mmCIF file of C-alpha atoms in Angstrom:
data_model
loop_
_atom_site.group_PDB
_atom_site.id
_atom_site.type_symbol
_atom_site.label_atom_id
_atom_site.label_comp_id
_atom_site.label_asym_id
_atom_site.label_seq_id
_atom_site.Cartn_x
_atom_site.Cartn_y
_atom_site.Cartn_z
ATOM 1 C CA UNK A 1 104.768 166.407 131.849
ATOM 2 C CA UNK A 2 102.678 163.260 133.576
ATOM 3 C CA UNK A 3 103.450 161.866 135.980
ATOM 4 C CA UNK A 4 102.525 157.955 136.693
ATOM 5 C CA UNK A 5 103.052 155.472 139.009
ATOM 6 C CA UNK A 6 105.725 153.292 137.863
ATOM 7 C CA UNK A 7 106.853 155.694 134.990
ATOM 8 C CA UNK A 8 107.260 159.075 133.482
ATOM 9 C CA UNK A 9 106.354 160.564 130.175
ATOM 10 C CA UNK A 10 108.334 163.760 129.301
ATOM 11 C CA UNK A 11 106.822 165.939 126.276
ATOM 12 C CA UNK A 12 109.519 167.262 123.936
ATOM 13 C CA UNK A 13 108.671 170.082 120.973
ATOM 14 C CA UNK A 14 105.445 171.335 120.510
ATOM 15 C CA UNK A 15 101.869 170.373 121.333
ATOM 16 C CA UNK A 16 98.969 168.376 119.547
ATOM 17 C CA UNK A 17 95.406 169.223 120.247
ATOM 18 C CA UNK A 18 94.706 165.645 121.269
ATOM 19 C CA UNK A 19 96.240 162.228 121.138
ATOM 20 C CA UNK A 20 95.174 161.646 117.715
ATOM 21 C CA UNK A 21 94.692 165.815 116.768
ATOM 22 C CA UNK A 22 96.078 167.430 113.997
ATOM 23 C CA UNK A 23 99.131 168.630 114.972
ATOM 24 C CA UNK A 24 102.193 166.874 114.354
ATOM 25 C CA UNK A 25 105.533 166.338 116.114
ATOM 26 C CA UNK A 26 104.589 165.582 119.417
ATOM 27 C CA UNK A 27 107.708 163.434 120.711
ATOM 28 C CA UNK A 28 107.521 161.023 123.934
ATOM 29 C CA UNK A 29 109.864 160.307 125.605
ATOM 30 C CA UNK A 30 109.261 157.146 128.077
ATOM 31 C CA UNK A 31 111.526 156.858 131.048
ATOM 32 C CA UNK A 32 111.221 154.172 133.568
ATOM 33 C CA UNK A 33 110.669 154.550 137.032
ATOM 34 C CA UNK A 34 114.719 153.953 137.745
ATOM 35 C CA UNK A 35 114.757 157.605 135.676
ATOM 36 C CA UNK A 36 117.940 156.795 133.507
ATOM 37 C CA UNK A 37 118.242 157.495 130.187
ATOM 38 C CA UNK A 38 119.807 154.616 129.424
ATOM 39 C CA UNK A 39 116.716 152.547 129.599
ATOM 40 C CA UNK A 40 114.172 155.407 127.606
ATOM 41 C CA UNK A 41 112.264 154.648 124.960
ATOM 42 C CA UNK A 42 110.932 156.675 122.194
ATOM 43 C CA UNK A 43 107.284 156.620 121.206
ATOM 44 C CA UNK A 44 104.919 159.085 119.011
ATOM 45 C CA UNK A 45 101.603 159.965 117.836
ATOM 46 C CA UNK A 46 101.675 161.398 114.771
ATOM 47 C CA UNK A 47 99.136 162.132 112.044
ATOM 48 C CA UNK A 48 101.718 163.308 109.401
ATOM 49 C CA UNK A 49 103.107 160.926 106.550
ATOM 50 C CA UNK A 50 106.006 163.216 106.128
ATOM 51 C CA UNK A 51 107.356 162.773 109.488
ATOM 52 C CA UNK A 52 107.136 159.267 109.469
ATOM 53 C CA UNK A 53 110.186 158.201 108.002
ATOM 54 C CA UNK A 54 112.342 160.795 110.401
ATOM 55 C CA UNK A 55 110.912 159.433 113.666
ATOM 56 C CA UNK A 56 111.496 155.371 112.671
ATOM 57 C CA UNK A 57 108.492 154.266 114.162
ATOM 58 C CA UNK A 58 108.172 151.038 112.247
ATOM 59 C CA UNK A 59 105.398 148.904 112.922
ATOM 60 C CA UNK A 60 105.371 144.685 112.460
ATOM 61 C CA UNK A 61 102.084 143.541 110.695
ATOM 62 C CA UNK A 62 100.351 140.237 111.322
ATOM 63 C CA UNK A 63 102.686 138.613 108.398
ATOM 64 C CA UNK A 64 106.030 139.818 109.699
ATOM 65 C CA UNK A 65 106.639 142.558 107.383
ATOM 66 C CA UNK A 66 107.146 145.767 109.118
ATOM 67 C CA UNK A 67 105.815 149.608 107.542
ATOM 68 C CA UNK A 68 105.795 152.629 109.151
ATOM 69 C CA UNK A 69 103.374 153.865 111.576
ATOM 70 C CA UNK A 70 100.415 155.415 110.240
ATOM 71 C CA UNK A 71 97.858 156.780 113.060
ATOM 72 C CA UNK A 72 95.718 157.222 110.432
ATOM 73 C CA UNK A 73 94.827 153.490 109.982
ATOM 74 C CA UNK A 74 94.160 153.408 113.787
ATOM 75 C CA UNK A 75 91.680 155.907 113.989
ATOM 76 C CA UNK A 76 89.609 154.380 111.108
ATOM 77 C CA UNK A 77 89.625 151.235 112.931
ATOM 78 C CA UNK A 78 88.659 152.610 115.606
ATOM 79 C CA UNK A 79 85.932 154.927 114.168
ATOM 80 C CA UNK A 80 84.757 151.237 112.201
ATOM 81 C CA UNK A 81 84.150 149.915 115.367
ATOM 82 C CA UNK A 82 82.051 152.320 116.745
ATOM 83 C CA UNK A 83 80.170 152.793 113.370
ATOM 84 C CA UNK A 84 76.580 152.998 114.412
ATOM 85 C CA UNK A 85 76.829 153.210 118.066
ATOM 86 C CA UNK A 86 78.420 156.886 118.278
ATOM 87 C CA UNK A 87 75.718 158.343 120.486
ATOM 88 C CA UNK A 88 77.018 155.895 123.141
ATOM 89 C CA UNK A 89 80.333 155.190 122.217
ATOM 90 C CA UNK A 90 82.646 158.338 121.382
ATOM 91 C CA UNK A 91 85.680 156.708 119.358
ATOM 92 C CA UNK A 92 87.555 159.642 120.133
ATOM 93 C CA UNK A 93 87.290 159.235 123.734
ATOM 94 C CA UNK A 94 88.490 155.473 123.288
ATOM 95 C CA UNK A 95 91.822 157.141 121.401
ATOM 96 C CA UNK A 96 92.299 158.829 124.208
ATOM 97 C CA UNK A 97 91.509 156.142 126.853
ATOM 98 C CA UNK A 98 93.554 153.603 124.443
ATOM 99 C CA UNK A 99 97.043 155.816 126.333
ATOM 100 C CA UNK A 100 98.477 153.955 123.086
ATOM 101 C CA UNK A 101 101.788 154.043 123.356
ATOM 102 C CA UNK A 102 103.553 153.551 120.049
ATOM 103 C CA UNK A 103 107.242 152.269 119.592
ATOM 104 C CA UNK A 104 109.223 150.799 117.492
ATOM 105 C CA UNK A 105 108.331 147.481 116.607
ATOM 106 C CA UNK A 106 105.140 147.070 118.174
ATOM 107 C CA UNK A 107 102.639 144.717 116.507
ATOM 108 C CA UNK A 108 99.526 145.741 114.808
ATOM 109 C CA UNK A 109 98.310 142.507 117.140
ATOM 110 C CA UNK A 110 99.798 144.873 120.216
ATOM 111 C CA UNK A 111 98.015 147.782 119.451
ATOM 112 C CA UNK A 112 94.494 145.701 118.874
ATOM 113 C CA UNK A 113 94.722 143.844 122.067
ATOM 114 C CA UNK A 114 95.022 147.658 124.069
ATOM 115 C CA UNK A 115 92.132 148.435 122.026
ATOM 116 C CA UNK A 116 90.130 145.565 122.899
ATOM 117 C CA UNK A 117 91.413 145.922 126.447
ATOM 118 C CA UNK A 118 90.373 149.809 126.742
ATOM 119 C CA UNK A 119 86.834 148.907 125.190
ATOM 120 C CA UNK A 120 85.800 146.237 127.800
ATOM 121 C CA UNK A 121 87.410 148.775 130.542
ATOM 122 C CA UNK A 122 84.757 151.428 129.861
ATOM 123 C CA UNK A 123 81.919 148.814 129.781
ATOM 124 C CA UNK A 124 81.041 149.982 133.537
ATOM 125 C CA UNK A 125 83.169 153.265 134.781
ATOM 126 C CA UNK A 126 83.105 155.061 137.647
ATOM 127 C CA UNK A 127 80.516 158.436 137.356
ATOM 128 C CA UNK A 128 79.490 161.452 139.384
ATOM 129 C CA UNK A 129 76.031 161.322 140.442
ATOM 130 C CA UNK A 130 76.032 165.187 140.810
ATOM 131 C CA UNK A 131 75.550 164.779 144.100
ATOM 132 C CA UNK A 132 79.513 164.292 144.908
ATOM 133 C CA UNK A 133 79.142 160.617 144.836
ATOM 134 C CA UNK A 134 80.749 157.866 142.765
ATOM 135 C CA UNK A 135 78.784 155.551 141.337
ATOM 136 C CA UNK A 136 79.359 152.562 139.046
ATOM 137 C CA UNK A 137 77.713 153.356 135.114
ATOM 138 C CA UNK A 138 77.493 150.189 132.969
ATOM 139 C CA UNK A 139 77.303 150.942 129.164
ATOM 140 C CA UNK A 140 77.088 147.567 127.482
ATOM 141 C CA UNK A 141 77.744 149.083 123.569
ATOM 142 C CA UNK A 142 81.449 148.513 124.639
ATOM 143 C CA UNK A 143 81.121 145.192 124.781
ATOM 144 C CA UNK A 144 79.987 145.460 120.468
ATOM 145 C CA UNK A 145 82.843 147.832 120.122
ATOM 146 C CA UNK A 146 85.406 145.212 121.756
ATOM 147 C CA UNK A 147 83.621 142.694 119.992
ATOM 148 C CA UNK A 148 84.162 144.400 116.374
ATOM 149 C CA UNK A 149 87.846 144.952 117.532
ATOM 150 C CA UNK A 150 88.289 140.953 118.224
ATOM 151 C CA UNK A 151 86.068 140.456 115.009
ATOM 152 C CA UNK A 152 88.648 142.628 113.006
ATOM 153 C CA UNK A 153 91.745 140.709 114.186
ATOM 154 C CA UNK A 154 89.854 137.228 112.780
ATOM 155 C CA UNK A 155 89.492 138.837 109.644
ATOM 156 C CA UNK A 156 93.101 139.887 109.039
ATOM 157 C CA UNK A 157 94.362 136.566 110.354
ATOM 158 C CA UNK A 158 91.970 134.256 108.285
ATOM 159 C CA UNK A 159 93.130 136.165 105.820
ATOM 160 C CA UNK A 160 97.001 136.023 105.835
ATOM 161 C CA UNK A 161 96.205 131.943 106.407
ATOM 162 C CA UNK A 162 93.684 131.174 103.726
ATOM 163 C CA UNK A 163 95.748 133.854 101.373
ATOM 164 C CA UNK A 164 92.528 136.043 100.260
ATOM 165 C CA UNK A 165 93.111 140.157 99.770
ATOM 166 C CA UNK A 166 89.847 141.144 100.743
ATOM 167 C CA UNK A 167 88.776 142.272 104.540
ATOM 168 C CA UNK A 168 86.415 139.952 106.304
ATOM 169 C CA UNK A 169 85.453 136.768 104.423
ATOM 170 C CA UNK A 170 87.177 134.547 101.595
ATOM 171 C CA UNK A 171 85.669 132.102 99.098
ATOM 172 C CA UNK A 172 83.769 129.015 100.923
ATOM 173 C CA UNK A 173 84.240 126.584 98.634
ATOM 174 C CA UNK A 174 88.069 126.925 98.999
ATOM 175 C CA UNK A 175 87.589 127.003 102.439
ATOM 176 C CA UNK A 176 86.157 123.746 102.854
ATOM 177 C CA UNK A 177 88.624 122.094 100.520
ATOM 178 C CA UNK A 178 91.254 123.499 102.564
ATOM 179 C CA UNK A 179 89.783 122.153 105.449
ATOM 180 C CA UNK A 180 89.462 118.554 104.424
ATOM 181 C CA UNK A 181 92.891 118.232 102.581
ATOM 182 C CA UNK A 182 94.257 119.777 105.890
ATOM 183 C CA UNK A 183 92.408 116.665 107.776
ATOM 184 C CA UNK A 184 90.299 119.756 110.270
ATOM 185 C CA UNK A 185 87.061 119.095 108.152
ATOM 186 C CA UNK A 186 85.134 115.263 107.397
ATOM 187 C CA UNK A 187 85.622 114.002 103.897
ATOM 188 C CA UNK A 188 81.848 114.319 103.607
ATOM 189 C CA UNK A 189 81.954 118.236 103.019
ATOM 190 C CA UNK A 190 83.308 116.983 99.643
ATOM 191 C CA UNK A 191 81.644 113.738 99.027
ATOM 192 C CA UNK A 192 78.388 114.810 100.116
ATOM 193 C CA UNK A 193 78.315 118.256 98.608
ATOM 194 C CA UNK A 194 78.985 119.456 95.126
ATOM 195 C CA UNK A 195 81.028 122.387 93.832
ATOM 196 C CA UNK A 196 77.743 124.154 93.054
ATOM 197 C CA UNK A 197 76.021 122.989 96.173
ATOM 198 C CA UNK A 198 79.207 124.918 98.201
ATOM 199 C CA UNK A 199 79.287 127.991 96.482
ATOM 200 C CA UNK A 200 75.025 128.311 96.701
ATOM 201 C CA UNK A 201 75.551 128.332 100.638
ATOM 202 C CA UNK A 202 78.777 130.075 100.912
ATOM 203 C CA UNK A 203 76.023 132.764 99.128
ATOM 204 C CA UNK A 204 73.860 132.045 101.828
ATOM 205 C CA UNK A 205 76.736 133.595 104.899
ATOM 206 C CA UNK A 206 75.727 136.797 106.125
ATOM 207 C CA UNK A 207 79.227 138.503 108.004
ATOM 208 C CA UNK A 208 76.937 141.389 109.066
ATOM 209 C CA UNK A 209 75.602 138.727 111.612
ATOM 210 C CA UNK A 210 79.035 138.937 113.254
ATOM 211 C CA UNK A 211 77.954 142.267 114.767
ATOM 212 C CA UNK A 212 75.112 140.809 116.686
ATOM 213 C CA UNK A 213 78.025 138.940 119.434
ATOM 214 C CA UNK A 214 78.777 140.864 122.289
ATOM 215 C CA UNK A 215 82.701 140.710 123.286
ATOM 216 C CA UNK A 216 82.200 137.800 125.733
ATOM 217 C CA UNK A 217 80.099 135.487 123.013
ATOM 218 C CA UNK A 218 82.680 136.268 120.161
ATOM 219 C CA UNK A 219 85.395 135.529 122.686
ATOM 220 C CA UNK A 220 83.957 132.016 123.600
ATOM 221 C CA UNK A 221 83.002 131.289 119.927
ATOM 222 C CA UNK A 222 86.900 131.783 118.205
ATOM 223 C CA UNK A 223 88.728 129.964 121.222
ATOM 224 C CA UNK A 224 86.490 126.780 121.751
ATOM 225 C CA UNK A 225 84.543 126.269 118.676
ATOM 226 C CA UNK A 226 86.105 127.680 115.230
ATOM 227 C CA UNK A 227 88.171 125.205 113.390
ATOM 228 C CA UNK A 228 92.111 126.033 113.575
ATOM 229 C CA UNK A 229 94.861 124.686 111.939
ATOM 230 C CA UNK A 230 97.413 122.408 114.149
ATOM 231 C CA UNK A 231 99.099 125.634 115.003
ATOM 232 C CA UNK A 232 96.169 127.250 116.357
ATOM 233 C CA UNK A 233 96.064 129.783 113.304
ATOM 234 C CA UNK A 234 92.717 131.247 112.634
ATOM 235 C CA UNK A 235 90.853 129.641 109.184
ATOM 236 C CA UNK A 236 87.171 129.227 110.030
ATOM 237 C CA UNK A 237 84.861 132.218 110.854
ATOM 238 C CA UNK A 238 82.107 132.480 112.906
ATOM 239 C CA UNK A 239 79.575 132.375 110.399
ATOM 240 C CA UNK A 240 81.381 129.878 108.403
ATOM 241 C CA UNK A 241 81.265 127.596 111.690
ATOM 242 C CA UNK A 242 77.319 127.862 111.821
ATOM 243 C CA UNK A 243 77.110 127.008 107.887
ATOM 244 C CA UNK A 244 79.567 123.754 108.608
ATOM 245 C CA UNK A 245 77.346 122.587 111.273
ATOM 246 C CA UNK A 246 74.210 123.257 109.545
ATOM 247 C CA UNK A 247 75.622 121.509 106.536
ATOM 248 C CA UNK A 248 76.402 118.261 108.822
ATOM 249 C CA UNK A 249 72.818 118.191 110.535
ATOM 250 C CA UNK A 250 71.156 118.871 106.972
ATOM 251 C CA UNK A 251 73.377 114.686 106.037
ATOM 252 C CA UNK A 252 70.097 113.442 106.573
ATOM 253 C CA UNK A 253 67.926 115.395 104.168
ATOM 254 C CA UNK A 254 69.316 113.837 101.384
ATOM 255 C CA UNK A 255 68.839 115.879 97.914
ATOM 256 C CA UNK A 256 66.624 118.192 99.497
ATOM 257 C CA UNK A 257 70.135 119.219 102.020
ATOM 258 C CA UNK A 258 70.487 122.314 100.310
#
């Protein structure tokens, strides 16, 4: 039973060994601070497949389709984004900080943006000296970790838009004609540039460079300078951006541009 402000969570059945632990069946349910039962929720975290389709947790992906919650996919993401920087940055403590709360319906966009959230949260946090005092500890790998989170939201959204299967980055080339038939790229990226030219520099993007922003770079990067459709949907990526503006400044070079 915990208790919260503005709410209360009441544990039903039997217990897990952590938020994301092996044990399964671990039912939630979330009453609000009126305490009726006519406004609950239901929420879970579950690691088993089989008990998936009895609880009805269905979750809506980033193209509308809904499938049903797997935890599993969460904690992968999760242990993705820390991928490197463990010794600083415990995924399972951000599972646990996350509180992720998961009903019916909720977005896989929902669930990133806690994620994100929680990660920037535990950039500087509140630590016992050992002397009985509380003092303010900054650890600035959360920023990458939020960062990767944000990163892996572009990904899946570029995507869904530019209609590519594969994680991270599409095809350049079909990028750029995308682009300029769409009117959100200059006619030069064609004129200028042939088929062969585009695909030697769309060799040239590195998406391991993505990992070098910090949260609050990647942040200013995707809402002021990527190239969106009139919708605001995500196309461009951040390397991609850097190869269309080199590929403007490099006009003047003539045939030696590439």
């Amino acid at each position: 039973y915990i208790d919260f402000k503005f709410s209360r969570i009441i544990a039903i059945r039997t217990a897990v060994t952590g938020f994301f632990g092996q044990c399964v069946g671990y039912v939630f349910v979330y009453i609000s601070s009126c305490s009726t039962l006519a406004s609950a929720g239901v929420f879970c975290c579950l690691t088993s497949k089989e008990d998936l389709p009895a609880m009805g947790i269905m979750i809506k992906k980033r193209d509308g389709h809904y499938e049903p919650l797997s935890v599993e996919k969460t904690k992968k993401m999760i242990a993705f984004a820390c991928l490197g920087l463990e010794e600083t940055c415990d995924p399972i403590e951000l599972e646990m900080d996350s509180k992720l709360q998961f009903v019916d319906g909720m977005s896989t966009k929902e669930i990133q943006k806690i994620l994100v959230q929680t990660a920037i949260e535990k950039v500087i946090q509140k630590t016992d000296d050992g002397f009985g005092n509380m003092v303010n500890r900054m650890n600035q790998d959360w920023q990458f970790v939020a960062a990767r989170l944000f990163l892996f939201d572009l990904y899946k959204e570029a995507a869904i838009n530019r209609k590519y299967k594969a994680f991270g980055y599409g095809n350049f080339t079909a990028l750029v004609q995308t682009l300029v038939e769409n009117g959100r790229y200059a006619d030069f990226f064609l004129t200028e540039y042939t088929p062969e030219e585009l695909e030697e520099l769309g060799d040239y993007i590195k998406p391991k460079r993505d990992y070098l922003f910090n949260y609050e770079g990647i942040k200013l990067l995707a809402d002021r300078y990527l190239v969106k459709g009139y919708d605001k949907e995500i196309y461009e990526l951040p390397q991609e951006r850097f190869m269309a503006i080199a590929m403007h400044l490099a006009l003047i070079e003539g045939d030696r541009k590439v």
